[in-house]
mmCIF file of C-alpha atoms and ligand atoms in Angstrom:
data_model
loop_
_atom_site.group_PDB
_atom_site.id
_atom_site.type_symbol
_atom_site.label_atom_id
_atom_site.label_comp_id
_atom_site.label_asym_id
_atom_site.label_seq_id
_atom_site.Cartn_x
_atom_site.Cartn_y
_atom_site.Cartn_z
ATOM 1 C CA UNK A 1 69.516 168.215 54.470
ATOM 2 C CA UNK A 2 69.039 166.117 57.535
ATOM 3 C CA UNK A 3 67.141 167.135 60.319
ATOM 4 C CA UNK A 4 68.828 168.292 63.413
ATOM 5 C CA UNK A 5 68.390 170.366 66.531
ATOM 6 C CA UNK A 6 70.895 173.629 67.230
ATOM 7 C CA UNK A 7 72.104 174.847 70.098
ATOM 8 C CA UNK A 8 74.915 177.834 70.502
ATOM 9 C CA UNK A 9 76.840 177.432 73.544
ATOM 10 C CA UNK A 10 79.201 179.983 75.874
ATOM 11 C CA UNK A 11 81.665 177.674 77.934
ATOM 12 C CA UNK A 12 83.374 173.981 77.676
ATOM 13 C CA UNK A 13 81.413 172.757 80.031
ATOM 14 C CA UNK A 14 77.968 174.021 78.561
ATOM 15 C CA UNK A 15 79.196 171.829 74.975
ATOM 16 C CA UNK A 16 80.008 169.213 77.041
ATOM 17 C CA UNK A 17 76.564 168.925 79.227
ATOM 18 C CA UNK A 18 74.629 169.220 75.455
ATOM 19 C CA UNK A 19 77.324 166.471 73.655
ATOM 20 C CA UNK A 20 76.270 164.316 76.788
ATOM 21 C CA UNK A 21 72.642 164.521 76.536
ATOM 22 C CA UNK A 22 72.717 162.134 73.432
ATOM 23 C CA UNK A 23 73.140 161.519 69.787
ATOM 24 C CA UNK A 24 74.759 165.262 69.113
ATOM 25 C CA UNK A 25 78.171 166.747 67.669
ATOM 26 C CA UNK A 26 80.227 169.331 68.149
ATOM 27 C CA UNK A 27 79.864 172.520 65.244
ATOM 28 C CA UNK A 28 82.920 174.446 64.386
ATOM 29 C CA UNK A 29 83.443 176.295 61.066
ATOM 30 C CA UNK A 30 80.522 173.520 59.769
ATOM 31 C CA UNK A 31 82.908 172.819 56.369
ATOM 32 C CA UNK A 32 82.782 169.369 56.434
ATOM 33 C CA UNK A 33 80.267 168.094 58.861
ATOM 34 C CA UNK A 34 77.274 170.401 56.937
ATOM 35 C CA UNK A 35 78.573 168.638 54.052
ATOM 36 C CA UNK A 36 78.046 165.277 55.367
ATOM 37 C CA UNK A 37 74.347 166.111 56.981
ATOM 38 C CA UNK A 38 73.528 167.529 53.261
ATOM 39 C CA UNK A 39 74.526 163.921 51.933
ATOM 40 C CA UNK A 40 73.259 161.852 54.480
ATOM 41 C CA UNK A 41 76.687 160.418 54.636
ATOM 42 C CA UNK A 42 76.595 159.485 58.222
ATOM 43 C CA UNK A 43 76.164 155.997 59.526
ATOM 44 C CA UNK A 44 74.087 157.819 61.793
ATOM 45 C CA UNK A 45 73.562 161.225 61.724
ATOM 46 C CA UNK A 46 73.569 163.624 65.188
ATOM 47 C CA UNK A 47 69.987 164.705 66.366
ATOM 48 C CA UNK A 48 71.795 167.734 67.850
ATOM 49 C CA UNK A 49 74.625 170.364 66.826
ATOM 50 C CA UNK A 50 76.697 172.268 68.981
ATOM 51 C CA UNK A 51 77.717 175.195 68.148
ATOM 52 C CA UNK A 52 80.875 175.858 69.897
ATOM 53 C CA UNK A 53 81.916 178.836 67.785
ATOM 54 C CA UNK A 54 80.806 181.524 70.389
ATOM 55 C CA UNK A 55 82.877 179.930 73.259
ATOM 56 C CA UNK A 56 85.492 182.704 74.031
ATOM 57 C CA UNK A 57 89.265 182.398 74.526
ATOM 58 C CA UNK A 58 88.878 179.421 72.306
ATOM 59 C CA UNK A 59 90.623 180.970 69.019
ATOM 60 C CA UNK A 60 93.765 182.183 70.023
ATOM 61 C CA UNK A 61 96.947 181.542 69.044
ATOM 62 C CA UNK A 62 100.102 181.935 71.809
ATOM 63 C CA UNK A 63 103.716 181.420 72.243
ATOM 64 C CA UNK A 64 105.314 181.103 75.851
ATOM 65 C CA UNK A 65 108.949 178.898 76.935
ATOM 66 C CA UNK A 66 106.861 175.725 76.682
ATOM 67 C CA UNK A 67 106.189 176.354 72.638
ATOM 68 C CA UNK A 68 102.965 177.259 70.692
ATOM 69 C CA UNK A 69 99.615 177.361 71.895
ATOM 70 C CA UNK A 70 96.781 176.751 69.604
ATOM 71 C CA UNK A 71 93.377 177.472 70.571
ATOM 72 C CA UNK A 72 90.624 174.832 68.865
ATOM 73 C CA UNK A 73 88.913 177.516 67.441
ATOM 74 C CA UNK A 74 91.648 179.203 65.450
ATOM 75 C CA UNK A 75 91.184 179.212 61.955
ATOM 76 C CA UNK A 76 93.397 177.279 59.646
ATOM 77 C CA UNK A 77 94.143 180.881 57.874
ATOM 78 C CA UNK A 78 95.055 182.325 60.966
ATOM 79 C CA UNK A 79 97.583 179.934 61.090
ATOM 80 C CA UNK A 80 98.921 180.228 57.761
ATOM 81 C CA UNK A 81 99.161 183.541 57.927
ATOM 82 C CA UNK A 82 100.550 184.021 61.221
ATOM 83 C CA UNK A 83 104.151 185.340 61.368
ATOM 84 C CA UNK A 84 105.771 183.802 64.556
ATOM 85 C CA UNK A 85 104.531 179.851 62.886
ATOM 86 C CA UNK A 86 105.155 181.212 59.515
ATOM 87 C CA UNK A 87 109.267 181.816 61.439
ATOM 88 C CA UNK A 88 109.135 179.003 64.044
ATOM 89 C CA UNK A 89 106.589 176.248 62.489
ATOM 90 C CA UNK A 90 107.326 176.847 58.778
ATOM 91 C CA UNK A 91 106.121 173.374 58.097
ATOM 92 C CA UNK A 92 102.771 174.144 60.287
ATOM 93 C CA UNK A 93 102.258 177.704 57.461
ATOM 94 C CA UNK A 94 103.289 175.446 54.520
ATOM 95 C CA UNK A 95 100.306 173.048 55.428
ATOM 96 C CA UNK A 96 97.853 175.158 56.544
ATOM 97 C CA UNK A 97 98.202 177.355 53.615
ATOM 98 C CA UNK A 98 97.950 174.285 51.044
ATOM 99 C CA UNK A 99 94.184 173.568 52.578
ATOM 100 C CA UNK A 100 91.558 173.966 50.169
ATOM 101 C CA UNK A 101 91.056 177.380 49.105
ATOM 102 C CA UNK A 102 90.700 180.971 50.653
ATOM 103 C CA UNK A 103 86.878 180.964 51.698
ATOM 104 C CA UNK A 104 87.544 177.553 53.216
ATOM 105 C CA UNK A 105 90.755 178.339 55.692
ATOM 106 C CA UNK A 106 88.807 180.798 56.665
ATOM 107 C CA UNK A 107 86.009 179.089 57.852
ATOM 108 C CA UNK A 108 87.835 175.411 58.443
ATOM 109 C CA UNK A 109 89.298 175.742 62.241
ATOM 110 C CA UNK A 110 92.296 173.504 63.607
ATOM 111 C CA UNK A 111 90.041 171.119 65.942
ATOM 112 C CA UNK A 112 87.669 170.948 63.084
ATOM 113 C CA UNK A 113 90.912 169.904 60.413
ATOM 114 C CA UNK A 114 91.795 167.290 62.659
ATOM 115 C CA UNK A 115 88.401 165.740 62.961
ATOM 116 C CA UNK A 116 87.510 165.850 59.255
ATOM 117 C CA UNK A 117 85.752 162.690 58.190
ATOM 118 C CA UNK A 118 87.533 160.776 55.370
ATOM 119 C CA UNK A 119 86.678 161.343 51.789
ATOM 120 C CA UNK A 120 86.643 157.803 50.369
ATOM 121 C CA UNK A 121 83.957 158.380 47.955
ATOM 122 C CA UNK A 122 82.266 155.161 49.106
ATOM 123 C CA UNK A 123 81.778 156.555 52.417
ATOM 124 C CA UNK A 124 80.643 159.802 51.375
ATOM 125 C CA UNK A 125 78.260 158.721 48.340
ATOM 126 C CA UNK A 126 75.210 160.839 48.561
ATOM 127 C CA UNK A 127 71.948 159.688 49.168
ATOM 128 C CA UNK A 128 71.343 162.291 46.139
ATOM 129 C CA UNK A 129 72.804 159.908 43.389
ATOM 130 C CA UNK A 130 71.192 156.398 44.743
ATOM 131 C CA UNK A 131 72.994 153.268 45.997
ATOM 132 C CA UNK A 132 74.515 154.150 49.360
ATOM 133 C CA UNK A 133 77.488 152.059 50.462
ATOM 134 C CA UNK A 134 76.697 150.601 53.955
ATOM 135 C CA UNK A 135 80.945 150.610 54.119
ATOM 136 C CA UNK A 136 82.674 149.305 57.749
ATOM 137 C CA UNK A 137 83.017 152.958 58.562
ATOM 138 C CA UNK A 138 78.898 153.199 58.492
ATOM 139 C CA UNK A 139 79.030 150.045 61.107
ATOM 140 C CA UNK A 140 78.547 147.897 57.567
ATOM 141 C CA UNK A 141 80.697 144.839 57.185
ATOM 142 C CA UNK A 142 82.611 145.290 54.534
ATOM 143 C CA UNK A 143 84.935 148.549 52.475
ATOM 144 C CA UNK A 144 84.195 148.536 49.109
ATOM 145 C CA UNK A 145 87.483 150.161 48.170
ATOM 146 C CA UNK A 146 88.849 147.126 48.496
ATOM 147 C CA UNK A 147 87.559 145.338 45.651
ATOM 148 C CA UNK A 148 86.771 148.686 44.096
ATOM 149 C CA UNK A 149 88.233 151.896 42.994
ATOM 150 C CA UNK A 150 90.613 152.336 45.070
ATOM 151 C CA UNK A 151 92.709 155.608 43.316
ATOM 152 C CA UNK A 152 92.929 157.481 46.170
ATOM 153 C CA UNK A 153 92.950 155.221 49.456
ATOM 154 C CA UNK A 154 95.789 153.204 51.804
ATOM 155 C CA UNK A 155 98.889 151.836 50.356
ATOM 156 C CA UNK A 156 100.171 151.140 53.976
ATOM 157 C CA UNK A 157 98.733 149.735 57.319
ATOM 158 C CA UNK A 158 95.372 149.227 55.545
ATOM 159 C CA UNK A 159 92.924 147.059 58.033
ATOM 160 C CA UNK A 160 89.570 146.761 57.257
ATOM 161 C CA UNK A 161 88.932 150.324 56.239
ATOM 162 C CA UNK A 162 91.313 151.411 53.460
ATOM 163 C CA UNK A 163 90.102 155.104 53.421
ATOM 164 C CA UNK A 164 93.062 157.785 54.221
ATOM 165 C CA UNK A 165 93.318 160.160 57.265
ATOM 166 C CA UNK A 166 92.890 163.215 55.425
ATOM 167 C CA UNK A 167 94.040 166.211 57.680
ATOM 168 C CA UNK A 168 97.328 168.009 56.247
ATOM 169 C CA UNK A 169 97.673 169.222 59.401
ATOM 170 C CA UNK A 170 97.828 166.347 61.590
ATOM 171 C CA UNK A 171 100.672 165.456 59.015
ATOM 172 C CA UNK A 172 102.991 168.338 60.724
ATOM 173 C CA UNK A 173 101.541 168.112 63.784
ATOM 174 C CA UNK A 174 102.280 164.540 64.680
ATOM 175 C CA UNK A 175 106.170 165.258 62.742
ATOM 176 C CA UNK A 176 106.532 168.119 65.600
ATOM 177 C CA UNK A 177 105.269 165.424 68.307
ATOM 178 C CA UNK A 178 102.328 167.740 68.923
ATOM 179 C CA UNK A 179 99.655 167.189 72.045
ATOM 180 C CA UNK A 180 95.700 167.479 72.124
ATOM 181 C CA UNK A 181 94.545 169.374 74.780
ATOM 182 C CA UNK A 182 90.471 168.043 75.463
ATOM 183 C CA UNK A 183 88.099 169.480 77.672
ATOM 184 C CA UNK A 184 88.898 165.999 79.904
ATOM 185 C CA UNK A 185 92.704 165.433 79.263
ATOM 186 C CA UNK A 186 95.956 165.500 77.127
ATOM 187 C CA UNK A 187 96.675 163.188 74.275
ATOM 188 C CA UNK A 188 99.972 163.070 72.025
ATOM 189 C CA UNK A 189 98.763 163.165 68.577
ATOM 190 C CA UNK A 190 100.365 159.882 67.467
ATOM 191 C CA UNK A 191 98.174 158.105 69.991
ATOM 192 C CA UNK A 192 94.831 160.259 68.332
ATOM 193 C CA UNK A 193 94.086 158.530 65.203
ATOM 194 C CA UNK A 194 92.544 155.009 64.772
ATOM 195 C CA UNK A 195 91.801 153.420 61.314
ATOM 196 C CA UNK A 196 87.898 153.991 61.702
ATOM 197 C CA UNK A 197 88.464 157.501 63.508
ATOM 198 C CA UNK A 198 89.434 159.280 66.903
ATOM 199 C CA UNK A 199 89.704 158.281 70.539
ATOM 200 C CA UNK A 200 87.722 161.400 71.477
ATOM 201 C CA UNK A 201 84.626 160.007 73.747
ATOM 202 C CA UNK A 202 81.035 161.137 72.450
ATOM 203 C CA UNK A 203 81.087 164.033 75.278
ATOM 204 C CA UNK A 204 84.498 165.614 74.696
ATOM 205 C CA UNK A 205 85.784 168.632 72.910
ATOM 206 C CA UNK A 206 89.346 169.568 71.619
ATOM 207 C CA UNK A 207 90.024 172.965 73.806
ATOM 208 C CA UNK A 208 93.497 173.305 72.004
ATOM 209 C CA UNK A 209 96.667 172.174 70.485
ATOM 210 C CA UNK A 210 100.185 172.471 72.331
ATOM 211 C CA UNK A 211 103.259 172.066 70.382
ATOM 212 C CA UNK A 212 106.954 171.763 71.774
ATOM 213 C CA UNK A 213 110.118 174.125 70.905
ATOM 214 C CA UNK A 214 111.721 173.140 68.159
ATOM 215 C CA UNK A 215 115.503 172.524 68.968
ATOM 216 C CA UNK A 216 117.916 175.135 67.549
ATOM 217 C CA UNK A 217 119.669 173.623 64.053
ATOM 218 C CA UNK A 218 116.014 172.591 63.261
ATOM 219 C CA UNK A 219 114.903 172.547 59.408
ATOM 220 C CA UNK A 220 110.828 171.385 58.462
ATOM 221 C CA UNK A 221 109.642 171.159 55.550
ATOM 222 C CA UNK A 222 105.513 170.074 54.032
ATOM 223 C CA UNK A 223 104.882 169.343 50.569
ATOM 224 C CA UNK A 224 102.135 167.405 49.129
ATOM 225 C CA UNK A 225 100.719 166.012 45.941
ATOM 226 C CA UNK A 226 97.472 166.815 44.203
ATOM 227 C CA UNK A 227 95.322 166.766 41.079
ATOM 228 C CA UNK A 228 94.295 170.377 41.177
ATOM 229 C CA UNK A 229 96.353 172.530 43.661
ATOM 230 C CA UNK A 230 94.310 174.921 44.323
ATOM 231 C CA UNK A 231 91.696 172.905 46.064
ATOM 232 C CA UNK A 232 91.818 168.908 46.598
ATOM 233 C CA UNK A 233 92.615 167.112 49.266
ATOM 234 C CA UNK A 234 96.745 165.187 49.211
ATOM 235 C CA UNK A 235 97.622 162.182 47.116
ATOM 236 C CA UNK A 236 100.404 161.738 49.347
ATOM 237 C CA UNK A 237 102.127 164.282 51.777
ATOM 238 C CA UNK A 238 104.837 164.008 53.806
ATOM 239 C CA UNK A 239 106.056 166.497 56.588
ATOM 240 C CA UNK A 240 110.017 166.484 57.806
ATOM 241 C CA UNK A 241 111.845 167.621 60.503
ATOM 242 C CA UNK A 242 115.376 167.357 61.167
ATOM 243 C CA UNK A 243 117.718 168.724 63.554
ATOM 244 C CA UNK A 244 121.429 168.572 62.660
ATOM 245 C CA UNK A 245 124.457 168.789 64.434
ATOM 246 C CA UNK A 246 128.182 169.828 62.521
ATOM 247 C CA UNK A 247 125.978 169.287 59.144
ATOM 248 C CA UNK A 248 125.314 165.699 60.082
ATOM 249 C CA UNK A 249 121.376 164.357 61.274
ATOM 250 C CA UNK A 250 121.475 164.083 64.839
ATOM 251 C CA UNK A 251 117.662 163.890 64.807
ATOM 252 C CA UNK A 252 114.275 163.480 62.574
ATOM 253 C CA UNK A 253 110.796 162.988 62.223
ATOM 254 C CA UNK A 254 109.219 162.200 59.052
ATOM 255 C CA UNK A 255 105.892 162.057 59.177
ATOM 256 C CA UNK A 256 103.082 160.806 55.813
ATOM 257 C CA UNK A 257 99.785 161.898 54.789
ATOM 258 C CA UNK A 258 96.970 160.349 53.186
ATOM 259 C CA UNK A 259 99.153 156.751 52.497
ATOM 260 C CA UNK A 260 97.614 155.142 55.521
ATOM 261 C CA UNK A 261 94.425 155.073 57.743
ATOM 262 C CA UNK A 262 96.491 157.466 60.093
ATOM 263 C CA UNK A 263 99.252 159.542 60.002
ATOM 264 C CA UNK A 264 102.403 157.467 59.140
ATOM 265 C CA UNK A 265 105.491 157.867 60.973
ATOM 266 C CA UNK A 266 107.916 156.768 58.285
ATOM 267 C CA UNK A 267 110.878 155.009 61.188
ATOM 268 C CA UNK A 268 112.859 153.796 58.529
ATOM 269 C CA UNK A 269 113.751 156.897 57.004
ATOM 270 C CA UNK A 270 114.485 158.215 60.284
ATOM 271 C CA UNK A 271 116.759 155.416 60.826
ATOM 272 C CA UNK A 272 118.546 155.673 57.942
ATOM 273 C CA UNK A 273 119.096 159.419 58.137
ATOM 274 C CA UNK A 274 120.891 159.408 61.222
ATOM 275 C CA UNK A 275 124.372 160.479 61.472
ATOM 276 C CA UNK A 276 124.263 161.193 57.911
ATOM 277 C CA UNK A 277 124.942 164.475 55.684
ATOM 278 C CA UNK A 278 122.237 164.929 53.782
ATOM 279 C CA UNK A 279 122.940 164.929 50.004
ATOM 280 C CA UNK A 280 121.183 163.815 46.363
ATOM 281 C CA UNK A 281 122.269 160.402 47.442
ATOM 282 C CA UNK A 282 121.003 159.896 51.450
ATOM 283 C CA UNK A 283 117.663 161.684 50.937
ATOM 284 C CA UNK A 284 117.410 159.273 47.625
ATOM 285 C CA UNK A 285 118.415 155.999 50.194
ATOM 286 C CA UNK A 286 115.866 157.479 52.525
ATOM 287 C CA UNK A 287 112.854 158.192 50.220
ATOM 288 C CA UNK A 288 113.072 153.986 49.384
ATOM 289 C CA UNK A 289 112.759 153.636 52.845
ATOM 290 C CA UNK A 290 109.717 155.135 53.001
ATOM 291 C CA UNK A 291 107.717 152.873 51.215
ATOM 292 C CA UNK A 292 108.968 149.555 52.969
ATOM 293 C CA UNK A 293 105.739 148.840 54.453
ATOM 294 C CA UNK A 294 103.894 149.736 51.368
ATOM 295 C CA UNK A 295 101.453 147.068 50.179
ATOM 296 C CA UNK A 296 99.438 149.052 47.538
ATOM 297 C CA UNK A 297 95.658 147.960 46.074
ATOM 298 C CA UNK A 298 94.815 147.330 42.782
ATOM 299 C CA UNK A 299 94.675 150.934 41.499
ATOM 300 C CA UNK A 300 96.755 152.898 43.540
ATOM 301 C CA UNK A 301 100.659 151.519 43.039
ATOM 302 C CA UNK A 302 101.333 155.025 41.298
ATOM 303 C CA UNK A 303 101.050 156.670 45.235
ATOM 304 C CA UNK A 304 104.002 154.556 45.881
ATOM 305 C CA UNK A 305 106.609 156.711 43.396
ATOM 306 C CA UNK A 306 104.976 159.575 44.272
ATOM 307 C CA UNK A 307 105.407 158.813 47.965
ATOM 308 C CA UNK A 308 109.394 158.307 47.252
ATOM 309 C CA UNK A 309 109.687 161.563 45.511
ATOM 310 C CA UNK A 310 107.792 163.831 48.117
ATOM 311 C CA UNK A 311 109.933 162.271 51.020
ATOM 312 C CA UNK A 312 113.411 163.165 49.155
ATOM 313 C CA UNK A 313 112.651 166.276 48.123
ATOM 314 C CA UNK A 314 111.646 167.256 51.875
ATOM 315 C CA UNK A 315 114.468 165.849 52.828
ATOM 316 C CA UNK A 316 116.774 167.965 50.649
ATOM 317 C CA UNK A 317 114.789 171.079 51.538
ATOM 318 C CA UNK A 318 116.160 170.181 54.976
ATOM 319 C CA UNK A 319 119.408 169.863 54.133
ATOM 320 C CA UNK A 320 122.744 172.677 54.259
ATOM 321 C CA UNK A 321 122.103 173.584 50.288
ATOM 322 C CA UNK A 322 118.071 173.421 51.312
ATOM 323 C CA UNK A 323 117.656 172.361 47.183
ATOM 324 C CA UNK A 324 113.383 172.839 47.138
HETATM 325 C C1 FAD B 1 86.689 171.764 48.956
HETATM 326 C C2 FAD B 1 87.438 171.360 50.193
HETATM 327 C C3 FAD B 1 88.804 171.120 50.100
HETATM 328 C C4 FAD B 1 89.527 170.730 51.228
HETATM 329 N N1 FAD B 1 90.885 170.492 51.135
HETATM 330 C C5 FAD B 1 91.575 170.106 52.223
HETATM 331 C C6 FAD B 1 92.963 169.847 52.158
HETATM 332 O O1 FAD B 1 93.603 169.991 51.117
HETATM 333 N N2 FAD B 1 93.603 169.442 53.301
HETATM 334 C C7 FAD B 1 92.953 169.298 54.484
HETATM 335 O O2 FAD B 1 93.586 168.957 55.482
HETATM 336 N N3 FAD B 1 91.626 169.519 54.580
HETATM 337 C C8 FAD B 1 90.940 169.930 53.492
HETATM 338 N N4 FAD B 1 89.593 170.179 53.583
HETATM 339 C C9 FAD B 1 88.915 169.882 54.836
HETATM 340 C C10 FAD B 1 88.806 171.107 55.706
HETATM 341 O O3 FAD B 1 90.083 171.444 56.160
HETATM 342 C C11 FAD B 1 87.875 170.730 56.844
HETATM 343 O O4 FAD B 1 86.569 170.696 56.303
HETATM 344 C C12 FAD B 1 87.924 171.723 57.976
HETATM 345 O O5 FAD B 1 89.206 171.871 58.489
HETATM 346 C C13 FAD B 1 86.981 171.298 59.075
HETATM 347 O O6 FAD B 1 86.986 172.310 60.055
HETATM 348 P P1 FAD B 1 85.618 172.936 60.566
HETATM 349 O O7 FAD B 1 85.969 173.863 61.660
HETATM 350 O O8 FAD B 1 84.837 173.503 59.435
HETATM 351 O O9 FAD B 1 84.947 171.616 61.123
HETATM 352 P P2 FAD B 1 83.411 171.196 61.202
HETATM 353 O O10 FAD B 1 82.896 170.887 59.850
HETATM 354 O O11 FAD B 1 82.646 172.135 62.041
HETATM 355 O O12 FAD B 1 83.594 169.831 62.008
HETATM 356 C C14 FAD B 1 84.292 168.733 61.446
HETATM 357 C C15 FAD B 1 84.326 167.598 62.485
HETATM 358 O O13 FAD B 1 85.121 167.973 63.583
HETATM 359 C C16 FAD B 1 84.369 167.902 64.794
HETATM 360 N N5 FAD B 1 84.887 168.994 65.632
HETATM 361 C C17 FAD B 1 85.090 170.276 65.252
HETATM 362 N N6 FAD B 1 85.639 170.971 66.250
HETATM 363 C C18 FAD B 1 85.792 170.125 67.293
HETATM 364 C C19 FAD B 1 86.306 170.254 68.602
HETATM 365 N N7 FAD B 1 86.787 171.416 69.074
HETATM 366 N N8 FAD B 1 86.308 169.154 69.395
HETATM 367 C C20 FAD B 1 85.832 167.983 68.943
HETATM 368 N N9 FAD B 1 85.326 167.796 67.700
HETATM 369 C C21 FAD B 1 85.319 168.856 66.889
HETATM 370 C C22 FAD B 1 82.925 168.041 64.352
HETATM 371 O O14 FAD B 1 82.027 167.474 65.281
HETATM 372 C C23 FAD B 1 82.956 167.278 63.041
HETATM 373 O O15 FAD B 1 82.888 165.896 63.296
HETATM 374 C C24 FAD B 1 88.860 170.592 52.478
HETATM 375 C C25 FAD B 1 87.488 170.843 52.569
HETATM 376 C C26 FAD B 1 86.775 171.224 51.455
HETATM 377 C C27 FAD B 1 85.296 171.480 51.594
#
């Protein structure tokens, strides 16, 4: 494993004096970013962790007339498993509970989810098994999924990178038009995500996670797509939520995992849902919609069918005969 320096910490502003002292990065349940100092993955790895697991208040998990509270520190099985989500957020349970496996949710914290590295296996290619890929993400020039294997990686809004946002959660969380609280302001989710990463600054920590009411007449649904269920990361995922009115869509968001860079906001779906009853027929008109933008790579047109049939069977799980 690399070498790094460790510090615990006891308040925000503690992390946040260490993060600004140099090359150093935040430590929450350690699931992924251990894995990438074991690799050497990193373009360049942090002289410094910070543990922020110690800080109190930081895990909690709240409800008050504004919506849901999440502390950065709560763990993604507290969330699954908690029953006022598991009634209000189902969508929020579904995902959480589809992460990895047992001994990982309950490590794996929300903050932590949301700032997962990618896994595009050119990025992560250990220093263990030779040839490193200096990839665009690594501040190379080029991504070698491009002219590569490219299985698992962007079939929309590619751009230089072509490696997938990889968080389930930020799937449901940008569908319920979620907000990132950070130890220096507030940031909607849709606006968190670039193509090679985050707009957090080097310095600043995710405190917590604040999530609206959901309007009454409200149905969500998350369902993804993988190789072994019990433990991989999405092939596609799609998160829906849609508010209807005398049976007919007077609202939705509908929301894609792993297709793109970032989260996908699929507006053409939500177009075409609206005013509609949703039947075998409007969530089928919908799911095409979905993949308008789609301009797959070599090896991964099969994400586009799969893409269709995730968003129409959400959609139907949202609907008055909720058909799963
Ligand atoms: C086998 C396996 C299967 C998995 N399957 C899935 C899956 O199906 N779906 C899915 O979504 N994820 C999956 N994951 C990823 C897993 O959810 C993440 O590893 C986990 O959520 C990261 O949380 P953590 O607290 O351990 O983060 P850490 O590893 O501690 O940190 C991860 C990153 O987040 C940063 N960070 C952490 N907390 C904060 C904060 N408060 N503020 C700012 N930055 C912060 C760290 O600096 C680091 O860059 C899987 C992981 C494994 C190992």
């Amino acid at each position: 494993m690399q070498k790094f320096a460790f510090k615990n910490t006891e308040s925000v502003a503690h992390a946040v004096s260490l993060l600004k002292s140099g090359n150093a990065a935040v430590l929450a349940g350690g699931t992924d970013i251990l894995n990438l100092l074991k690799t050497e993955a990193f373009g360049k790895s942090p002289e410094l962790l910070v543990n922020i697991k110690n800080i109190p208040g930081l895990d909690t998990i709240s409800k008050d007339s504004g919506g849901l509270k999440i502390g950065a520190l709560a763990r993604v099985s507290a969330i699954a498993s908690s029953e006022f989500i598991k009634a209000e957020y189902p969508a929020l349970a579904e995902a959480a509970g589809s992460i990895a496996a047992p001994a990982i949710r309950n490590m794996a914290t929300i903050a932590g989810n949301l700032c997962q590295e990618v896994q595009c296996w050119y990025f992560r290619r250990s220093f263990l098994t030779g040839n490193t890929f200096n990839c665009l993400r690594k501040g190379g020039k080029q991504c070698y999924a491009v002219s590569g294997d490219n299985r698992y990686h962007a079939i929309i809004g590619g751009k230089g990178c072509f490696a997938v946002c990889p968080s389930d959660i930020a799937v449901v969380l940008a569908a319920l038009d979620a907000t990132i609280v950070t130890s220096k302001r507030s940031i909607l989710i849709r606006d968190f995500f670039e193509t090679l990463g985050n707009i957090l600054d080097s310095d600043e920590i995710i405190t917590g996670i604040e999530i609206p009411v959901v309007p009454p007449g409200t149905k969500q649904k998350f369902i993804k797509f993988t190789i072994r269920p019990a433990l991989d990361f999405s092939i596609v995922s799609a998160a829906v939520i849609i508010t209807t009115n005398n049976d007919s869509v007077a609202d939705s968001r509908i929301v894609l995992g792993s297709v793109a860079p970032t989260t996908y906001r699929a507006i053409y779906v939500e177009e075409s849902l609206k005013g509609k009853i949703i039947d075998e027929s409007t969530a089928e008109k919908a799911a095409e919609e979905a993949v308008r933008d789609a301009r797959p790579l070599s090896k991964n047109k099969y994400k586009v069918q799969i893409t269709k049939t995730l968003v129409k069977r959400a959609i139907l799980a949202c609907g008055p005969s909720s058909i799963d």
